[in-house]
mmCIF file of C-alpha atoms in Angstrom:
data_model
loop_
_atom_site.group_PDB
_atom_site.id
_atom_site.type_symbol
_atom_site.label_atom_id
_atom_site.label_comp_id
_atom_site.label_asym_id
_atom_site.label_seq_id
_atom_site.Cartn_x
_atom_site.Cartn_y
_atom_site.Cartn_z
ATOM 1 C CA GLY Q 1 0.001 -0.034 0.019
ATOM 2 C CA GLU Q 2 0.908 3.635 -0.061
ATOM 3 C CA ASP Q 3 3.553 4.731 2.473
ATOM 4 C CA VAL Q 4 5.302 7.987 3.316
ATOM 5 C CA GLU Q 5 8.448 7.915 5.386
ATOM 6 C CA GLN Q 6 10.442 10.691 6.997
ATOM 7 C CA SER Q 7 13.023 10.965 9.724
ATOM 8 C CA LEU Q 8 11.548 11.682 13.134
ATOM 9 C CA PHE Q 9 13.977 14.343 14.449
ATOM 10 C CA LEU Q 10 16.211 17.144 13.129
ATOM 11 C CA SER Q 11 18.274 19.601 15.196
ATOM 12 C CA VAL Q 12 19.778 22.729 13.666
ATOM 13 C CA ARG Q 13 21.310 25.995 14.909
ATOM 14 C CA GLU Q 14 19.473 29.206 14.490
ATOM 15 C CA GLY Q 15 20.479 30.844 11.208
ATOM 16 C CA ASP Q 16 21.489 27.594 9.519
ATOM 17 C CA SER Q 17 19.424 25.886 6.833
ATOM 18 C CA SER Q 18 17.211 22.921 7.698
ATOM 19 C CA VAL Q 19 16.552 20.184 5.224
ATOM 20 C CA ILE Q 20 13.712 17.711 5.955
ATOM 21 C CA ASN Q 21 13.492 14.693 3.724
ATOM 22 C CA CYS Q 22 10.643 12.448 2.847
ATOM 23 C CA THR Q 23 10.124 9.385 0.644
ATOM 24 C CA TYR Q 24 6.904 8.063 -0.728
ATOM 25 C CA THR Q 25 5.863 4.918 -2.567
ATOM 26 C CA ASP Q 26 2.783 5.831 -4.658
ATOM 27 C CA SER Q 27 4.071 6.651 -8.167
ATOM 28 C CA SER Q 28 0.549 7.931 -9.075
ATOM 29 C CA SER Q 29 0.888 10.772 -6.530
ATOM 30 C CA THR Q 30 -0.238 14.036 -8.123
ATOM 31 C CA TYR Q 31 0.249 16.450 -5.240
ATOM 32 C CA LEU Q 32 2.820 16.471 -2.468
ATOM 33 C CA TYR Q 33 2.491 18.653 0.636
ATOM 34 C CA TRP Q 34 4.383 20.012 3.573
ATOM 35 C CA TYR Q 35 2.395 20.758 6.723
ATOM 36 C CA LYS Q 36 3.632 22.373 9.917
ATOM 37 C CA GLN Q 37 2.268 21.575 13.373
ATOM 38 C CA GLU Q 38 3.187 23.829 16.238
ATOM 39 C CA PRO Q 39 2.774 22.605 19.842
ATOM 40 C CA GLY Q 40 -0.937 22.250 20.755
ATOM 41 C CA ALA Q 41 -2.125 23.379 17.362
ATOM 42 C CA GLY Q 42 -3.557 21.722 14.269
ATOM 43 C CA LEU Q 43 -1.717 21.268 11.007
ATOM 44 C CA GLN Q 44 -1.025 24.285 8.872
ATOM 45 C CA LEU Q 45 -0.362 23.948 5.166
ATOM 46 C CA LEU Q 46 3.096 25.315 4.407
ATOM 47 C CA THR Q 47 3.431 24.567 0.746
ATOM 48 C CA TYR Q 48 2.728 22.003 -1.936
ATOM 49 C CA ILE Q 49 4.075 20.939 -5.243
ATOM 50 C CA PHE Q 50 2.595 19.323 -8.253
ATOM 51 C CA SER Q 51 4.188 16.131 -9.353
ATOM 52 C CA ASN Q 52 5.131 17.538 -12.699
ATOM 53 C CA MET Q 53 7.370 20.122 -11.019
ATOM 54 C CA ASP Q 54 10.798 19.531 -9.579
ATOM 55 C CA MET Q 55 11.250 22.649 -7.539
ATOM 56 C CA LYS Q 56 9.151 25.273 -5.833
ATOM 57 C CA GLN Q 57 10.401 28.305 -3.916
ATOM 58 C CA ASP Q 58 8.315 30.318 -1.507
ATOM 59 C CA GLN Q 59 10.342 32.876 0.515
ATOM 60 C CA ARG Q 60 12.496 30.900 2.971
ATOM 61 C CA LEU Q 61 11.060 27.621 1.823
ATOM 62 C CA THR Q 62 12.339 25.499 -1.062
ATOM 63 C CA VAL Q 63 10.719 22.269 -2.057
ATOM 64 C CA LEU Q 64 12.584 19.767 -4.156
ATOM 65 C CA LEU Q 65 10.958 16.805 -5.788
ATOM 66 C CA ASN Q 66 12.759 13.881 -7.364
ATOM 67 C CA LYS Q 67 9.967 11.921 -8.925
ATOM 68 C CA LYS Q 68 12.167 9.121 -10.178
ATOM 69 C CA ASP Q 69 13.391 8.338 -6.665
ATOM 70 C CA LYS Q 70 10.071 9.395 -5.078
ATOM 71 C CA HIS Q 71 11.955 11.773 -2.782
ATOM 72 C CA LEU Q 72 10.668 15.080 -1.530
ATOM 73 C CA SER Q 73 12.569 17.640 0.574
ATOM 74 C CA LEU Q 74 11.853 20.831 2.313
ATOM 75 C CA ARG Q 75 14.576 23.324 2.892
ATOM 76 C CA ILE Q 76 14.146 26.189 5.328
ATOM 77 C CA ALA Q 77 16.693 28.930 4.883
ATOM 78 C CA ASP Q 78 17.861 30.987 7.911
ATOM 79 C CA THR Q 79 16.041 28.777 10.385
ATOM 80 C CA GLN Q 80 14.570 30.620 13.301
ATOM 81 C CA THR Q 81 13.439 29.450 16.743
ATOM 82 C CA GLY Q 82 9.881 30.026 15.611
ATOM 83 C CA ASP Q 83 10.353 27.299 13.000
ATOM 84 C CA SER Q 84 10.511 24.755 15.784
ATOM 85 C CA ALA Q 85 7.653 22.407 15.037
ATOM 86 C CA ILE Q 86 6.694 19.030 13.553
ATOM 87 C CA TYR Q 87 6.732 18.964 9.800
ATOM 88 C CA PHE Q 88 4.547 16.455 7.987
ATOM 89 C CA CYS Q 89 5.126 15.316 4.454
ATOM 90 C CA ALA Q 90 1.978 14.097 2.608
ATOM 91 C CA GLU Q 91 0.990 12.811 -0.789
ATOM 92 C CA THR Q 92 -2.174 12.267 -2.646
ATOM 93 C CA GLY Q 93 -3.249 10.789 -5.898
ATOM 94 C CA GLY Q 94 -6.866 10.707 -5.124
ATOM 95 C CA PHE Q 95 -9.244 11.557 -2.278
ATOM 96 C CA LYS Q 96 -6.994 9.968 0.385
ATOM 97 C CA THR Q 97 -3.966 11.895 1.523
ATOM 98 C CA ILE Q 98 -1.249 9.778 3.099
ATOM 99 C CA PHE Q 99 0.807 11.485 5.810
ATOM 100 C CA GLY Q 100 4.301 10.680 7.091
ATOM 101 C CA ALA Q 101 4.874 10.409 10.869
ATOM 102 C CA GLY Q 102 6.268 13.890 10.975
ATOM 103 C CA THR Q 103 9.794 15.288 11.602
ATOM 104 C CA ARG Q 104 10.269 17.211 14.767
ATOM 105 C CA LEU Q 105 12.511 20.199 14.051
ATOM 106 C CA PHE Q 106 14.445 21.585 17.030
ATOM 107 C CA VAL Q 107 16.151 24.975 16.575
ATOM 108 C CA LYS Q 108 18.945 25.752 18.971
ATOM 109 C CA ALA Q 109 19.543 29.455 19.744
ATOM 110 C CA GLY C 1 -16.118 30.934 9.723
ATOM 111 C CA ALA C 2 -12.627 31.588 8.393
ATOM 112 C CA GLY C 3 -11.244 28.190 9.200
ATOM 113 C CA VAL C 4 -12.107 24.658 10.361
ATOM 114 C CA SER C 5 -13.282 24.662 13.990
ATOM 115 C CA GLN C 6 -13.599 21.716 16.355
ATOM 116 C CA SER C 7 -15.199 21.309 19.711
ATOM 117 C CA PRO C 8 -14.576 20.607 22.382
ATOM 118 C CA SER C 9 -10.869 21.493 22.399
ATOM 119 C CA ASN C 10 -10.274 19.107 25.319
ATOM 120 C CA LYS C 11 -12.351 16.246 26.547
ATOM 121 C CA VAL C 12 -11.626 14.072 29.593
ATOM 122 C CA THR C 13 -13.875 11.112 30.049
ATOM 123 C CA GLU C 14 -14.116 7.868 31.988
ATOM 124 C CA LYS C 15 -13.456 4.528 30.388
ATOM 125 C CA GLY C 16 -16.761 3.114 29.100
ATOM 126 C CA LYS C 17 -18.495 6.425 28.472
ATOM 127 C CA ASP C 18 -19.484 7.720 24.961
ATOM 128 C CA VAL C 19 -18.085 10.843 23.544
ATOM 129 C CA GLU C 20 -19.037 13.044 20.634
ATOM 130 C CA LEU C 21 -16.557 15.233 18.818
ATOM 131 C CA ARG C 22 -17.735 18.029 16.507
ATOM 132 C CA CYS C 23 -16.210 19.532 13.389
ATOM 133 C CA ASP C 24 -17.317 22.615 11.535
ATOM 134 C CA PRO C 25 -15.580 22.703 8.104
ATOM 135 C CA ILE C 26 -14.813 25.778 6.035
ATOM 136 C CA SER C 27 -18.010 26.997 4.369
ATOM 137 C CA GLY C 28 -18.415 25.589 0.926
ATOM 138 C CA HIS C 29 -15.979 22.687 1.368
ATOM 139 C CA THR C 30 -17.612 19.529 0.248
ATOM 140 C CA ALA C 31 -14.964 17.079 1.511
ATOM 141 C CA LEU C 32 -14.381 16.411 5.197
ATOM 142 C CA TYR C 33 -11.804 14.190 6.830
ATOM 143 C CA TRP C 34 -11.176 12.851 10.328
ATOM 144 C CA TYR C 35 -7.741 11.793 11.510
ATOM 145 C CA ARG C 36 -6.330 10.545 14.823
ATOM 146 C CA GLN C 37 -2.897 11.494 16.178
ATOM 147 C CA SER C 38 -1.710 9.526 19.088
ATOM 148 C CA LEU C 39 1.142 10.642 21.293
ATOM 149 C CA GLY C 40 4.340 10.625 19.262
ATOM 150 C CA GLN C 41 2.608 9.142 16.218
ATOM 151 C CA GLY C 42 1.815 10.471 12.795
ATOM 152 C CA LEU C 43 -1.659 10.967 11.442
ATOM 153 C CA GLU C 44 -3.985 8.030 11.146
ATOM 154 C CA PHE C 45 -6.739 8.403 8.635
ATOM 155 C CA LEU C 46 -10.202 7.477 10.015
ATOM 156 C CA ILE C 47 -12.919 8.484 7.603
ATOM 157 C CA TYR C 48 -13.704 10.813 4.768
ATOM 158 C CA PHE C 49 -16.982 12.431 3.672
ATOM 159 C CA GLN C 50 -17.887 13.702 0.264
ATOM 160 C CA GLY C 51 -21.010 15.701 0.956
ATOM 161 C CA ASN C 52 -23.024 13.678 3.458
ATOM 162 C CA SER C 53 -21.811 10.307 2.320
ATOM 163 C CA ALA C 54 -18.762 8.453 3.474
ATOM 164 C CA PRO C 55 -17.170 6.514 0.595
ATOM 165 C CA ASP C 56 -14.313 5.342 2.735
ATOM 166 C CA LYS C 57 -14.760 4.225 6.338
ATOM 167 C CA SER C 58 -11.739 1.947 6.118
ATOM 168 C CA GLY C 59 -9.782 3.789 8.750
ATOM 169 C CA LEU C 60 -12.284 3.475 11.610
ATOM 170 C CA PRO C 61 -10.444 1.331 14.145
ATOM 171 C CA SER C 62 -13.448 -0.594 15.485
ATOM 172 C CA ASP C 63 -17.268 -0.617 15.444
ATOM 173 C CA ARG C 64 -17.188 1.596 18.516
ATOM 174 C CA PHE C 65 -16.318 4.462 16.134
ATOM 175 C CA SER C 66 -18.888 6.091 13.904
ATOM 176 C CA ALA C 67 -19.208 9.414 12.137
ATOM 177 C CA GLU C 68 -21.953 11.323 10.401
ATOM 178 C CA ARG C 69 -22.283 14.486 8.457
ATOM 179 C CA THR C 70 -25.455 16.453 7.943
ATOM 180 C CA GLY C 71 -26.358 19.183 5.538
ATOM 181 C CA GLY C 72 -23.064 18.803 3.853
ATOM 182 C CA SER C 73 -21.518 20.750 6.684
ATOM 183 C CA VAL C 74 -21.070 19.787 10.362
ATOM 184 C CA SER C 75 -19.669 16.382 11.188
ATOM 185 C CA THR C 76 -19.775 14.394 14.431
ATOM 186 C CA LEU C 77 -17.335 11.637 15.347
ATOM 187 C CA THR C 78 -18.777 9.414 18.004
ATOM 188 C CA ILE C 79 -16.817 6.941 20.155
ATOM 189 C CA GLN C 80 -18.865 4.524 22.156
ATOM 190 C CA ARG C 81 -17.646 2.667 25.282
ATOM 191 C CA THR C 82 -14.316 4.615 25.189
ATOM 192 C CA GLN C 83 -11.133 2.807 26.012
ATOM 193 C CA GLN C 84 -7.863 4.183 27.249
ATOM 194 C CA GLU C 85 -6.271 3.443 23.908
ATOM 195 C CA ASP C 86 -8.735 5.894 22.317
ATOM 196 C CA SER C 87 -6.847 8.744 24.028
ATOM 197 C CA ALA C 88 -5.433 10.912 21.192
ATOM 198 C CA VAL C 89 -5.878 14.173 19.390
ATOM 199 C CA TYR C 90 -8.676 13.885 16.800
ATOM 200 C CA LEU C 91 -8.129 16.192 13.857
ATOM 201 C CA CYS C 92 -10.705 17.239 11.315
ATOM 202 C CA ALA C 93 -9.886 18.708 7.872
ATOM 203 C CA SER C 94 -11.883 19.973 4.988
ATOM 204 C CA SER C 95 -11.177 20.616 1.338
ATOM 205 C CA LEU C 96 -13.054 22.165 -1.517
ATOM 206 C CA ASP C 97 -13.759 18.937 -3.403
ATOM 207 C CA SER C 98 -11.871 15.667 -3.282
ATOM 208 C CA SER C 99 -13.379 14.219 -6.474
ATOM 209 C CA GLY C 100 -10.548 15.495 -8.616
ATOM 210 C CA GLY C 101 -7.963 14.444 -6.120
ATOM 211 C CA GLY C 102 -5.342 16.503 -4.475
ATOM 212 C CA ASP C 103 -7.391 19.319 -3.012
ATOM 213 C CA THR C 104 -5.541 21.001 -0.195
ATOM 214 C CA GLN C 105 -6.880 19.988 3.213
ATOM 215 C CA TYR C 106 -7.248 22.625 5.867
ATOM 216 C CA PHE C 107 -7.021 21.381 9.388
ATOM 217 C CA GLY C 108 -8.848 22.341 12.577
ATOM 218 C CA PRO C 109 -7.037 22.682 15.909
ATOM 219 C CA GLY C 110 -8.102 19.262 17.039
ATOM 220 C CA THR C 111 -9.818 17.791 20.025
ATOM 221 C CA ARG C 112 -7.587 16.267 22.677
ATOM 222 C CA LEU C 113 -9.433 13.232 24.130
ATOM 223 C CA THR C 114 -8.200 11.727 27.389
ATOM 224 C CA VAL C 115 -9.797 8.490 28.602
ATOM 225 C CA LEU C 116 -9.109 7.774 32.259
#
């Protein structure tokens, strides 16, 4: 069945870049998403990319998609303490969106 | 409203009691989804509605769980005879229309359920 995998934890220093990686299995995925969940809050859509794109940039966020390897990454430039959260990768090819377990980003001041 | 709202935000109940969790989706969104997030876990898909019908109930963990949606808007997730393993954050999301696939889901803040 479909599966989305991501590492569970990432620690970076304030000001550095963060790169969160994700792999998925469904080759028919049409949309891939990154969501952010701050403590005690629901999920907030950060950005998404269509499967026919290989890169999308939005201010400090850069999404890279390698469709051949089914690999998605989220790069956060100049990481700030406010970026500390859990980041979920998700993919969909139909009505059901499959989420990864989330990567907890810890930013050290 | 401007976003997806859920109530209550927190619910503490005793084992064996029934609970109802409510979700108000974004106005005009035809698709509605329920997820469960247990401590330290990712999101677990429970059920999805297109309008008032639920084409996919495959994620409901047991027959103690049920959900309904009326008027193509508000949805209620009911858990009967709650067990301690039901303790989790229950998240609701809505999207414009899932029929084409890939519509962005917007999430509510969740209901934190604690079963003592």
